[in-house]
């Protein structure tokens, strides 16, 4: 049997730049990016089957009932979930797979796949986060406020992740992500367990404090 791929889960506050990073990493490196199902409406420029599978509530609930999702969660006002088939096929074929999902889903994946690598992406500061959300221009202020509040709640879980990547200069963050994933895949293949030496405690406290003040 050939080697299995490594499963990497990327989470991060809404507006941290996860979507932008995923696009950039796929242009440069060979990863399988899982496309999630969601009940939220497509944003301008989003295409069904590319960014997400955009489903009705009924269609989504049918997928849950048919056990077609690895995990699913409710985020702000919508359902989001990871279709099982693609992930299992790609990993079995030896491809390294990335899931870009929120925290509840990430922790659930870790339970199901203990070898999964969990990476949390954050902008350098909470102010950068707010500026990116506002700058993206895809949500109204009320939704942005909800997402910032959610970001503060989510910051309590950052310490559950194996690695924290700071998305300051996009290209640097892409390299950082690829390096960490490659390193973890090598260790996993050799039968070891990935662990970083870096201590993220101070970084987490700083972001938490800033989000609270926002
Ligand atoms: P997410 O998928 O995490 O919600 P996006 O990828 O949509 O975030 O990015 C949010 C906004 O921030 C977008 O307008 C994007 O162009 C911008 N952005 C992403 N990465 C960076 C970066 N490294 N520096 C500055 N702006 C960024
Ligand atoms: P957005 O609406 O900004 O595209 O995504 C909102 C949140 O849902 C993000 O935190 C994103 O990571 C998360 N998300 C996207 N797909 C999935 C999924 O399949 N499962 C879970 N649990 N979260 C997801």
Coordinates of C-alpha atoms and ligand atoms in Angstrom, one line a residue:
X1 CA 0.0 0.0 0.0
X2 CA 1.3 3.5 -0.9
X3 CA 1.6 6.3 1.7
X4 CA -1.5 8.1 2.8
X5 CA -1.6 11.9 2.5
X6 CA -1.6 14.2 5.5
X7 CA -4.8 16.0 6.5
X8 CA -4.3 19.6 7.4
X9 CA -7.1 21.7 8.9
X10 CA -6.8 25.5 8.5
X11 CA -9.0 27.7 10.7
X12 CA -8.9 31.3 11.5
X13 CA -11.1 34.4 12.2
X14 CA -13.3 35.4 9.4
X15 CA -11.3 38.0 7.4
X16 CA -7.9 36.5 8.4
X17 CA -7.2 35.8 4.8
X18 CA -7.8 32.0 4.7
X19 CA -9.5 32.0 1.3
X20 CA -6.8 34.2 -0.2
X21 CA -4.1 32.0 1.3
X22 CA -5.7 28.8 0.0
X23 CA -5.9 30.2 -3.5
X24 CA -2.3 31.2 -3.4
X25 CA -1.0 27.9 -1.9
X26 CA -2.9 25.9 -4.5
X27 CA -1.4 27.9 -7.3
X28 CA 2.1 27.1 -6.1
X29 CA 1.9 23.7 -4.5
X30 CA 0.1 20.4 -5.0
X31 CA -2.6 20.1 -2.4
X32 CA -6.1 18.8 -2.6
X33 CA -8.4 21.4 -1.2
X34 CA -11.8 20.1 0.1
X35 CA -14.8 22.1 -1.1
X36 CA -17.3 22.5 1.7
X37 CA -21.1 22.5 1.4
X38 CA -22.9 25.5 2.9
X39 CA -26.3 27.0 3.1
X40 CA -25.1 30.6 2.9
X41 CA -25.7 32.6 -0.2
X42 CA -22.8 32.9 -2.7
X43 CA -20.8 36.2 -2.5
X44 CA -20.2 38.1 -5.7
X45 CA -17.7 36.1 -7.8
X46 CA -18.2 32.8 -6.0
X47 CA -19.1 29.8 -8.2
X48 CA -21.0 26.7 -7.1
X49 CA -18.6 23.8 -6.9
X50 CA -15.5 26.1 -6.8
X51 CA -15.6 28.0 -3.5
X52 CA -18.5 26.0 -2.0
X53 CA -21.3 23.7 -2.9
X54 CA -24.2 26.1 -2.2
X55 CA -27.1 24.1 -0.9
X56 CA -30.6 24.7 0.4
X57 CA -31.2 23.9 4.0
X58 CA -33.1 20.8 3.0
X59 CA -30.3 19.6 0.8
X60 CA -27.8 20.1 3.6
X61 CA -29.9 18.3 6.1
X62 CA -30.2 15.4 3.6
X63 CA -26.4 15.2 3.5
X64 CA -26.3 15.0 7.3
X65 CA -28.9 12.3 7.3
X66 CA -27.0 10.3 4.6
X67 CA -23.8 10.6 6.6
X68 CA -22.2 12.2 3.6
X69 CA -20.3 14.8 5.8
X70 CA -17.2 14.2 7.9
X71 CA -18.3 17.1 10.1
X72 CA -20.6 20.0 10.0
X73 CA -21.2 23.1 12.1
X74 CA -23.5 26.1 12.3
X75 CA -21.5 29.3 11.9
X76 CA -23.3 32.6 12.5
X77 CA -26.5 31.9 10.7
X78 CA -25.7 29.1 8.3
X79 CA -24.6 25.4 8.0
X80 CA -21.2 24.5 6.8
X81 CA -19.9 20.9 6.3
X82 CA -17.1 18.8 4.8
X83 CA -18.2 16.2 2.2
X84 CA -16.6 12.8 3.1
X85 CA -16.0 11.3 -0.3
X86 CA -13.4 13.7 -1.7
X87 CA -11.3 13.8 1.5
X88 CA -11.2 10.0 1.9
X89 CA -10.4 9.4 -1.8
X90 CA -7.6 12.0 -1.9
X91 CA -5.9 10.8 1.3
X92 CA -6.1 7.2 0.2
X93 CA -4.4 8.2 -3.1
X94 CA -1.5 9.8 -1.1
X95 CA -2.5 13.4 -1.7
X96 CA -2.1 16.0 1.1
X97 CA -5.5 17.4 1.7
X98 CA -6.4 20.8 3.2
X99 CA -9.7 21.6 4.9
X100 CA -10.5 25.2 5.6
X101 CA -13.1 25.1 8.3
X102 CA -14.1 26.8 11.6
X103 CA -13.1 25.7 15.1
X104 CA -15.9 23.3 16.1
X105 CA -15.4 21.4 12.9
X106 CA -11.6 21.4 13.3
X107 CA -11.8 19.9 16.8
X108 CA -14.2 17.3 15.6
X109 CA -11.8 16.4 12.7
X110 CA -9.0 16.0 15.2
X111 CA -11.1 13.5 17.1
X112 CA -11.8 11.5 13.9
X113 CA -8.3 11.9 12.5
X114 CA -5.8 12.1 15.4
X115 CA -2.9 12.6 12.9
X116 CA -4.5 15.7 11.4
X117 CA -2.4 18.9 11.6
X118 CA -4.4 21.8 12.9
X119 CA -3.2 25.3 11.9
X120 CA -4.8 28.5 13.0
X121 CA -4.3 31.6 10.8
X122 CA -4.4 35.1 12.3
X123 CA -3.7 38.6 11.0
X124 CA -0.9 40.4 12.9
X125 CA -3.5 42.4 15.0
X126 CA -7.2 42.7 15.6
X127 CA -7.2 46.0 13.9
X128 CA -5.8 44.4 10.7
X129 CA -8.7 41.9 11.0
X130 CA -11.3 44.6 11.2
X131 CA -9.7 46.5 8.3
X132 CA -9.6 43.3 6.1
X133 CA -13.3 42.5 6.9
X134 CA -14.3 46.1 6.1
X135 CA -12.0 46.2 3.1
X136 CA -13.4 43.0 1.6
X137 CA -16.7 44.8 1.4
X138 CA -18.8 41.6 1.2
X139 CA -20.7 42.0 4.5
X140 CA -22.7 44.8 6.1
X141 CA -21.5 46.4 9.3
X142 CA -23.9 44.3 11.5
X143 CA -22.5 41.1 10.1
X144 CA -19.0 42.3 10.5
X145 CA -19.7 43.1 14.1
X146 CA -21.1 39.5 14.6
X147 CA -18.0 38.1 13.0
X148 CA -15.7 40.1 15.2
X149 CA -17.6 39.0 18.3
X150 CA -17.3 35.4 17.0
X151 CA -13.6 36.0 16.5
X152 CA -13.2 37.0 20.2
X153 CA -15.0 33.8 21.2
X154 CA -12.9 31.7 18.8
X155 CA -9.7 33.1 20.2
X156 CA -10.2 31.0 23.3
X157 CA -9.6 27.9 21.2
X158 CA -6.4 29.0 19.5
X159 CA -4.3 27.0 22.0
X160 CA -5.9 23.8 20.7
X161 CA -4.1 24.1 17.4
X162 CA -0.7 22.6 16.5
X163 CA 0.6 25.7 14.9
X164 CA -0.3 29.4 14.5
X165 CA 0.5 31.1 11.3
X166 CA 0.5 34.9 11.1
X167 CA -0.8 36.2 7.8
X168 CA 1.1 39.5 7.5
X169 CA 2.8 39.3 4.1
X170 CA 0.7 36.9 2.1
X171 CA 3.6 35.2 0.2
X172 CA 5.6 34.7 3.4
X173 CA 2.5 33.0 5.0
X174 CA 2.1 30.7 2.1
X175 CA 5.7 29.6 2.4
X176 CA 5.3 29.2 6.2
X177 CA 2.2 27.0 5.7
X178 CA 3.8 24.8 3.1
X179 CA 6.9 24.4 5.2
X180 CA 5.0 23.3 8.3
X181 CA 2.7 20.9 6.4
X182 CA 5.7 19.4 4.6
X183 CA 7.6 19.0 7.9
X184 CA 4.6 17.4 9.6
X185 CA 4.0 15.0 6.6
X186 CA 7.6 13.9 6.8
X187 CA 7.4 13.2 10.5
X188 CA 4.1 11.4 10.2
X189 CA 5.5 9.2 7.4
X190 CA 8.4 8.3 9.6
X191 CA 5.9 7.2 12.3
X192 CA 6.6 10.2 14.6
X193 CA 4.3 12.9 16.0
X194 CA 4.5 16.6 14.9
X195 CA 5.2 19.1 17.7
X196 CA 6.5 22.7 17.4
X197 CA 9.0 24.2 19.8
X198 CA 7.5 27.6 19.4
X199 CA 5.5 29.0 22.4
X200 CA 2.4 30.8 21.1
X201 CA 1.1 31.9 24.5
X202 CA 2.1 35.5 24.2
X203 CA 0.8 35.9 20.7
X204 CA -2.6 34.4 21.7
X205 CA -2.9 36.7 24.7
X206 CA -2.1 39.7 22.6
X207 CA -4.8 38.9 19.9
X208 CA -7.3 38.0 22.6
X209 CA -6.8 41.3 24.4
X210 CA -7.1 43.3 21.2
X211 CA -10.2 41.5 20.1
X212 CA -11.8 42.2 23.4
X213 CA -11.0 45.9 23.2
X214 CA -12.5 46.1 19.7
Ligands
LIG1 P1 -11.2 34.7 5.1 O1 -11.3 33.7 4.0 O2 -10.3 34.3 6.2 O3 -12.5 35.2 5.6 P2 -10.3 36.4 2.9 O4 -9.3 35.6 2.2 O5 -11.6 36.7 2.3 O6 -10.5 36.0 4.4 O7 -9.5 37.8 3.1 C1 -10.2 38.9 3.8 C2 -9.7 40.2 3.1 O8 -8.3 40.4 3.5 C3 -9.7 40.2 1.6 O9 -10.1 41.4 1.1 C4 -8.2 39.9 1.2 O10 -7.9 40.4 0.0 C5 -7.5 40.6 2.4 N1 -6.2 39.9 2.7 C6 -5.9 38.6 2.7 N2 -4.6 38.3 3.1 C7 -4.0 39.5 3.2 C8 -2.7 40.0 3.6 N3 -1.7 39.1 3.9 N4 -2.5 41.3 3.7 C9 -3.5 42.2 3.4 N5 -4.8 41.9 3.1 C10 -5.0 40.5 3.0
LIG2 P1 -17.4 32.1 5.0 O1 -18.9 32.3 5.1 O2 -16.6 33.3 5.4 O3 -17.0 31.5 3.7 O4 -17.0 31.0 6.1 C1 -17.4 31.1 7.5 C2 -16.7 30.1 8.3 O5 -17.1 28.8 8.0 C3 -15.2 30.1 8.2 O6 -14.7 30.1 9.5 C4 -14.9 28.9 7.5 O7 -13.6 28.3 7.8 C5 -16.0 28.0 8.0 N1 -16.2 26.8 7.1 C6 -16.2 26.7 5.8 N2 -16.4 25.5 5.4 C7 -16.6 24.7 6.5 C8 -16.9 23.3 6.7 O8 -17.0 22.5 5.8 N3 -17.1 22.9 8.0 C9 -17.0 23.8 9.1 N4 -17.1 23.3 10.3 N5 -16.7 25.1 8.9 C10 -16.5 25.6 7.6

